[in-house]
CSV table of C-alpha atoms in Angstrom, one decimal:
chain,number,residue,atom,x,y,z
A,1,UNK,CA,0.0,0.0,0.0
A,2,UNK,CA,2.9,2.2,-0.3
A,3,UNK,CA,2.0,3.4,-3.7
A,4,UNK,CA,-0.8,4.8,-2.5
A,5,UNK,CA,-0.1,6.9,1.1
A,6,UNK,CA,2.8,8.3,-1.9
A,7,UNK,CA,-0.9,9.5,-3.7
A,8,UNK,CA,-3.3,10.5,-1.1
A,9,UNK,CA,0.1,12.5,0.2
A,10,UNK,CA,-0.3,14.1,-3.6
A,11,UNK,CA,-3.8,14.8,-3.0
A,12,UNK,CA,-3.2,16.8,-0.1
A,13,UNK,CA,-0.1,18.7,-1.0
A,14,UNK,CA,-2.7,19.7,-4.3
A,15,UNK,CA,-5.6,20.0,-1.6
A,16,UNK,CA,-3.4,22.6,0.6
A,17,UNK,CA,-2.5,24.6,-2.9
A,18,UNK,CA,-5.7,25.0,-4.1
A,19,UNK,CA,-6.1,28.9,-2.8
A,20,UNK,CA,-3.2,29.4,-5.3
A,21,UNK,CA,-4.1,27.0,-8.0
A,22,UNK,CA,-8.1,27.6,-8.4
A,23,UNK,CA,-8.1,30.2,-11.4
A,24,UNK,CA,-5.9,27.5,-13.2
A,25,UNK,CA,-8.8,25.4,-13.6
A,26,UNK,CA,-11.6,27.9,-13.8
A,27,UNK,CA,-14.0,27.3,-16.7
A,28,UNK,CA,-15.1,30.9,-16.4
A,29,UNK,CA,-11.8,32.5,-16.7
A,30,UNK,CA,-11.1,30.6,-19.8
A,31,UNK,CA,-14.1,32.2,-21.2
A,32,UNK,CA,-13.4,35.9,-19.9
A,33,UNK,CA,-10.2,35.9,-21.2
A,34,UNK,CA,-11.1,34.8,-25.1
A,35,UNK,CA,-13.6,37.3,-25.1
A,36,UNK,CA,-10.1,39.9,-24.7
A,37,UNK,CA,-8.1,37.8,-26.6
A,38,UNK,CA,-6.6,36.3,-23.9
A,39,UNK,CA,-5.0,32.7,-23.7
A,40,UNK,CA,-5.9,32.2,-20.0
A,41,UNK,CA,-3.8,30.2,-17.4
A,42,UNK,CA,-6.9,27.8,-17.1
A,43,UNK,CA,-6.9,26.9,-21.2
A,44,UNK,CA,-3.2,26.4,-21.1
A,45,UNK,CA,-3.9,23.9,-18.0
A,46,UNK,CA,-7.0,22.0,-20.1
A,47,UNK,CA,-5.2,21.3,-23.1
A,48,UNK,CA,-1.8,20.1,-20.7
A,49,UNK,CA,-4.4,17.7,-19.3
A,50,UNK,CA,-5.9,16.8,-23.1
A,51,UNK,CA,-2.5,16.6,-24.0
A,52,UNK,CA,-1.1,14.5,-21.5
A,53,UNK,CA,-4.2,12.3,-21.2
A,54,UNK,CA,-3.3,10.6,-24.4
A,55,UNK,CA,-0.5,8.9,-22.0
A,56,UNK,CA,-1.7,8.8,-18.8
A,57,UNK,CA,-5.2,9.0,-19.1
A,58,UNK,CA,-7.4,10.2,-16.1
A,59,UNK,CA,-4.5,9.6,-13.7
A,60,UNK,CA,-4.3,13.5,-13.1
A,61,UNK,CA,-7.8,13.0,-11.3
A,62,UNK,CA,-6.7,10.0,-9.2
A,63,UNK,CA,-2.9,11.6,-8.1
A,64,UNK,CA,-2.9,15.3,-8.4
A,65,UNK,CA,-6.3,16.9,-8.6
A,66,UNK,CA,-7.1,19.0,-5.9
A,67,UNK,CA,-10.4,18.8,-5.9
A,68,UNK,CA,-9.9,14.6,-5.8
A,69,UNK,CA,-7.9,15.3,-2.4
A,70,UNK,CA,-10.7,17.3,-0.9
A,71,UNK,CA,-13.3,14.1,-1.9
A,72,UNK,CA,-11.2,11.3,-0.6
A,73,UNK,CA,-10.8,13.3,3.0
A,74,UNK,CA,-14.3,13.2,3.0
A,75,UNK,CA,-14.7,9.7,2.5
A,76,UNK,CA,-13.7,9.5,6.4
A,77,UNK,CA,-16.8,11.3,7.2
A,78,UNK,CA,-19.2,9.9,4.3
A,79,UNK,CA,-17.6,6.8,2.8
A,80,UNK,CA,-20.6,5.5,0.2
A,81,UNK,CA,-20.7,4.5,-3.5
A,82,UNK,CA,-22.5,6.2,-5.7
A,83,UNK,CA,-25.5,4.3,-7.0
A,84,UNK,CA,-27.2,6.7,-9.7
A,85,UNK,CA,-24.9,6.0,-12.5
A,86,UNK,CA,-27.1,7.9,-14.8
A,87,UNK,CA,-25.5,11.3,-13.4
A,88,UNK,CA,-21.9,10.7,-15.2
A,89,UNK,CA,-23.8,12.0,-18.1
A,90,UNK,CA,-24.5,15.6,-16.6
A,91,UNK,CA,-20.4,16.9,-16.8
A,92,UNK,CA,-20.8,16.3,-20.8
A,93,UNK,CA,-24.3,18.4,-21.3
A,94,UNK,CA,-22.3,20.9,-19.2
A,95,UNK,CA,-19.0,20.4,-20.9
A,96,UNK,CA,-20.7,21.0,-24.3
A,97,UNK,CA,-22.2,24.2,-24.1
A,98,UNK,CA,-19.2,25.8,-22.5
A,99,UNK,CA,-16.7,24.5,-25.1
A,100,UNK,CA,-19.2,26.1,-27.8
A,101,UNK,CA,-18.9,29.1,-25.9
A,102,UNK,CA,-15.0,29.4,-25.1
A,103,UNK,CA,-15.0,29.4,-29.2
A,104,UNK,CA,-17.5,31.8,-29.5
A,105,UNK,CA,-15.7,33.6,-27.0
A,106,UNK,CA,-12.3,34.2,-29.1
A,107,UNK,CA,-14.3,34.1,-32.6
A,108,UNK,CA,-15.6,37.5,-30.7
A,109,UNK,CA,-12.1,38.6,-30.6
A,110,UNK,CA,-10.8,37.9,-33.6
A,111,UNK,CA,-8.8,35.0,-32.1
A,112,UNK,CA,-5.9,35.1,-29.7
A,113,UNK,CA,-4.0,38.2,-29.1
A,114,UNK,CA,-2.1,37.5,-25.8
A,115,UNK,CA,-0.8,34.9,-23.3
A,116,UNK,CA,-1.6,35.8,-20.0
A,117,UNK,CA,-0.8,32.2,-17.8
A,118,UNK,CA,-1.6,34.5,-14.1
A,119,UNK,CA,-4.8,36.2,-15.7
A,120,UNK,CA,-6.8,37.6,-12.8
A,121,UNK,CA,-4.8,35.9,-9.9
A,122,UNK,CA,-3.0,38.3,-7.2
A,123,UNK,CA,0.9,37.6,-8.3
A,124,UNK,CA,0.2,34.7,-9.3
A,125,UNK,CA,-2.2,33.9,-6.1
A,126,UNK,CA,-6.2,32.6,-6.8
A,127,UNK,CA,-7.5,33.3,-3.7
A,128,UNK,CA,-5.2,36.9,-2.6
A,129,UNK,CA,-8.5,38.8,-2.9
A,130,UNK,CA,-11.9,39.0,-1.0
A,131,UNK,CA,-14.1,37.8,-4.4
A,132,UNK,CA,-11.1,35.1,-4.7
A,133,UNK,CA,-11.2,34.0,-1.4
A,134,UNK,CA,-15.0,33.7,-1.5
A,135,UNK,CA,-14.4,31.9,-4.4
A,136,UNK,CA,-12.5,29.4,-2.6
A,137,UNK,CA,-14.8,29.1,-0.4
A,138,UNK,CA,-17.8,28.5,-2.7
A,139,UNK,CA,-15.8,25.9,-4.9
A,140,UNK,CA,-15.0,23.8,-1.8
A,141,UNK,CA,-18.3,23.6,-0.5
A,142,UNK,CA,-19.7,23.0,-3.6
A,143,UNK,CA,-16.9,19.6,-4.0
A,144,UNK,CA,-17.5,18.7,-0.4
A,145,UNK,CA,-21.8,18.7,-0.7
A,146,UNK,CA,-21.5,16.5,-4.2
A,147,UNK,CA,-18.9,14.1,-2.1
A,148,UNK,CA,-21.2,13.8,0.8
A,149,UNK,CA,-24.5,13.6,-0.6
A,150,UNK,CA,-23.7,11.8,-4.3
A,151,UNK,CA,-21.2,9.5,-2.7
A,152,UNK,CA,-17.5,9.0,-3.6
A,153,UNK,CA,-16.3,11.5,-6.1
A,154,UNK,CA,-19.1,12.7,-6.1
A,155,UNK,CA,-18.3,15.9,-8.0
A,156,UNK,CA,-15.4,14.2,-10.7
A,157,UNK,CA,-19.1,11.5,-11.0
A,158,UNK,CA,-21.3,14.0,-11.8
A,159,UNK,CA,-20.3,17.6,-12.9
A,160,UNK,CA,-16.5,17.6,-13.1
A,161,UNK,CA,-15.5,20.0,-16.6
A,162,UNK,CA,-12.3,19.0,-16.8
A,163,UNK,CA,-12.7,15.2,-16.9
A,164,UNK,CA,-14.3,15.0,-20.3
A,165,UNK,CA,-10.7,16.3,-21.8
A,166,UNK,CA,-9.3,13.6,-20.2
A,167,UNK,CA,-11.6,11.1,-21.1
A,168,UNK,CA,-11.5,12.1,-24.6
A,169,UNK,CA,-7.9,12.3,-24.9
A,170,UNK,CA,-8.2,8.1,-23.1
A,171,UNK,CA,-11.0,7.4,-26.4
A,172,UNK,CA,-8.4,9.1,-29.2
A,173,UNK,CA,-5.2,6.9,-27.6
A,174,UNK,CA,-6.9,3.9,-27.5
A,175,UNK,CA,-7.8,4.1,-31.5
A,176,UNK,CA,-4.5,5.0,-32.0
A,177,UNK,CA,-3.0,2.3,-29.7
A,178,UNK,CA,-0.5,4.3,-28.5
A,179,UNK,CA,1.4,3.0,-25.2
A,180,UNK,CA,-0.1,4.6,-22.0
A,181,UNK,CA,-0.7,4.0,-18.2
A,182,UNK,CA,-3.6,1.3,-17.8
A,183,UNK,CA,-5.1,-1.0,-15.5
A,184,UNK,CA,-3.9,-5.1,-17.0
A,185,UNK,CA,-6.3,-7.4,-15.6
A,186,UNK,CA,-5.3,-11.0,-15.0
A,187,UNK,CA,-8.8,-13.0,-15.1
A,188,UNK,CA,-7.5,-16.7,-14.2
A,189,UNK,CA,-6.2,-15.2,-10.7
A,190,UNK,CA,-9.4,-13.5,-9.7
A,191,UNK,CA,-11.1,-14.9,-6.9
A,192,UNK,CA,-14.1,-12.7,-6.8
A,193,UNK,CA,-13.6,-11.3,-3.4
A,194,UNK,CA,-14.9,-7.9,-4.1
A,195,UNK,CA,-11.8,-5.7,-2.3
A,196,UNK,CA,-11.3,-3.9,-5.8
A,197,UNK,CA,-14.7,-3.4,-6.1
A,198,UNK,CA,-15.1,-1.8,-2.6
A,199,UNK,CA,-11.9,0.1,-2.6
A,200,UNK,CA,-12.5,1.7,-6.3
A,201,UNK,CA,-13.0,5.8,-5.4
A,202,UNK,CA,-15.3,6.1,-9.0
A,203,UNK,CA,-18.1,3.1,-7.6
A,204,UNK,CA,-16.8,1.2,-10.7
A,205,UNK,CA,-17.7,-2.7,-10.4
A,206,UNK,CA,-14.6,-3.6,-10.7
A,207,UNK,CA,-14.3,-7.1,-10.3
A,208,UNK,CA,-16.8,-7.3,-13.3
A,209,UNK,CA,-13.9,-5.7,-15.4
A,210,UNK,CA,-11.4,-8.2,-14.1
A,211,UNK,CA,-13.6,-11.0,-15.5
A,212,UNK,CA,-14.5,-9.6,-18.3
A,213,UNK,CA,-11.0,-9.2,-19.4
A,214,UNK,CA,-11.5,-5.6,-20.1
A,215,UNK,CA,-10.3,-2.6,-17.5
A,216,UNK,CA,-11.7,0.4,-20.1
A,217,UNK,CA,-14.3,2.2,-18.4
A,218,UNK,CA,-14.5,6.7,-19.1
A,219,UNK,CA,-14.6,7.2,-15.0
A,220,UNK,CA,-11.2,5.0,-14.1
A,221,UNK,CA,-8.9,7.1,-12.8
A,222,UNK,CA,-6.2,5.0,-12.9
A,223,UNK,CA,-5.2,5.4,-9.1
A,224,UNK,CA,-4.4,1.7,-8.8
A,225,UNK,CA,-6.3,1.2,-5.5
A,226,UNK,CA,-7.6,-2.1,-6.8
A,227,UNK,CA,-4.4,-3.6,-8.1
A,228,UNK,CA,-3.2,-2.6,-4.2
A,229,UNK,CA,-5.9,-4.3,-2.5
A,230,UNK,CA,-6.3,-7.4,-4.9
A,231,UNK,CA,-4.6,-10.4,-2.9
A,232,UNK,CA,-4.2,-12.5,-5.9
A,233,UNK,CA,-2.5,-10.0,-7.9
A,234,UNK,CA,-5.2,-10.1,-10.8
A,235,UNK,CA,-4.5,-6.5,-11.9
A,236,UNK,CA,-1.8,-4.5,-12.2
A,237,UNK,CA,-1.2,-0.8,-13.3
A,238,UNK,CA,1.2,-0.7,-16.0
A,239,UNK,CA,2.6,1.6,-18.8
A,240,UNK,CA,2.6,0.1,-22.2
A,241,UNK,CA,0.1,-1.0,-25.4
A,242,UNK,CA,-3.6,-2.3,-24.3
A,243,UNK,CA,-4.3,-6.1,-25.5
A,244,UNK,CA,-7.0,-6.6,-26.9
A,245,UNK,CA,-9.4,-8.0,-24.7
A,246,UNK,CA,-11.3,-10.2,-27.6
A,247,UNK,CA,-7.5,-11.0,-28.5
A,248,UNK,CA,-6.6,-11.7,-25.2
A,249,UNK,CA,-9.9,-14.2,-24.5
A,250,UNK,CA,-9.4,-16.1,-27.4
A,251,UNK,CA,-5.9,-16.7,-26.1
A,252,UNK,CA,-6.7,-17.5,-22.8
């Protein structure tokens, strides 16, 4: 389990940064600045995370978000999974509109005029005003309700904007087969137990996966709980090309 005190220590250090970090990932910003012209801090960060997902997937979410850190502390108070599945589907009618309007936003312009990667912070600093500290304040409650009342990541589940970049960016490197960070499962060693299942921070069902033969699923966040908890060692989190799963069970 060493692997992961080294990622919920992650969690907290981006937890603890958040006053600084918040306008980074602010879908408002993004939109205020391409109506100036203005490449935004926050677009720079979306298309790093679009970018880099074609690697690594959705492991930003499960090692380094700070909004991920704030859910998993309060899994100590409220530690449930989250049983209306149909509410994954809200982040992309969000996600939609505002993409459409981050376009609309610079066609407005004329189209980009200036880089500005500390737009609207306080040197650098989110929340070094009043409105940003309220902000803060706001955006926390807002993560901690979803986590408490939806269940588990709660707010990644259900309304999280920056997770559709990454689960994009997971769709476009798995046509292309490039090499990334993934979940292998290892069917003939799985007992069934349910400890991946139950440890799994996204409510995924797991141990289906594992005997299935097949680890994809949009709301992984590749934070390798389950190969940690597994006793049989029937997954592993690996960097490299995805087998086929029909390949694989023909094999097998």
């Amino acid at each position: 389990m060493k692997r992961q005190k080294v990622r919920q220590l992650l969690l907290l250090l981006s937890f603890l940064l958040f006053p600084v970090t918040l306008f980074y990932f602010s879908p408002y910003l993004i939109i205020q600045g391409g109506a100036a012209g203005i490449v935004t801090g926050s677009f720079i960060v979306f298309a790093a995370l679009f970018g880099t997902s074609l690697v690594f997937g959705r492991a930003f979410c499960g090692w380094l978000c700070p909004g991920g850190g704030l859910q998993e502390s309060c899994r100590l108070v409220a530690d449930k999974k989250i049983k209306r599945k149909g509410i994954r589907w809200i982040k992309y009618f969000l996600w939609a509109p505002w993409i459409a309007g981050i376009i609309g936003a610079f066609a407005a312009a004329g189209g980009f005029h200036a880089v500005d990667f500390f737009y609207m912070t306080e040197h650098g600093i989110s929340a070094g005003s009043l409105p940003g500290l309220a902000t803060y304040f706001a955006i926390v409650a807002l993560i901690a309700t979803l986590a408490l009342t939806i269940g588990r990541r709660g707010m990644c589940y259900s309304i999280c904007w920056m997770s559709p970049f990454m689960v994009f960016g997971t769709l476009i490197s798995d046509k292309l087969r490039l090499p990334t960070l993934h979940l292998q499962p290892v069917p003939a060693n799985c007992t069934s137990c349910g400890r991946c299942t139950r440890q799994c921070p996204m409510s995924i069902e797991v141990t289906a996966m594992v005997n299935r033969n097949d680890m994809r699923n949009p709301e992984c966040i590749l934070c390798g709980g389950c190969a940690d908890v597994c006793p049989s060692s029937a997954i592993h989190l690996t960097f490299g090309k995805k087998e086929n799963p029909r390949r694989a069970s023909k094999t097998a």
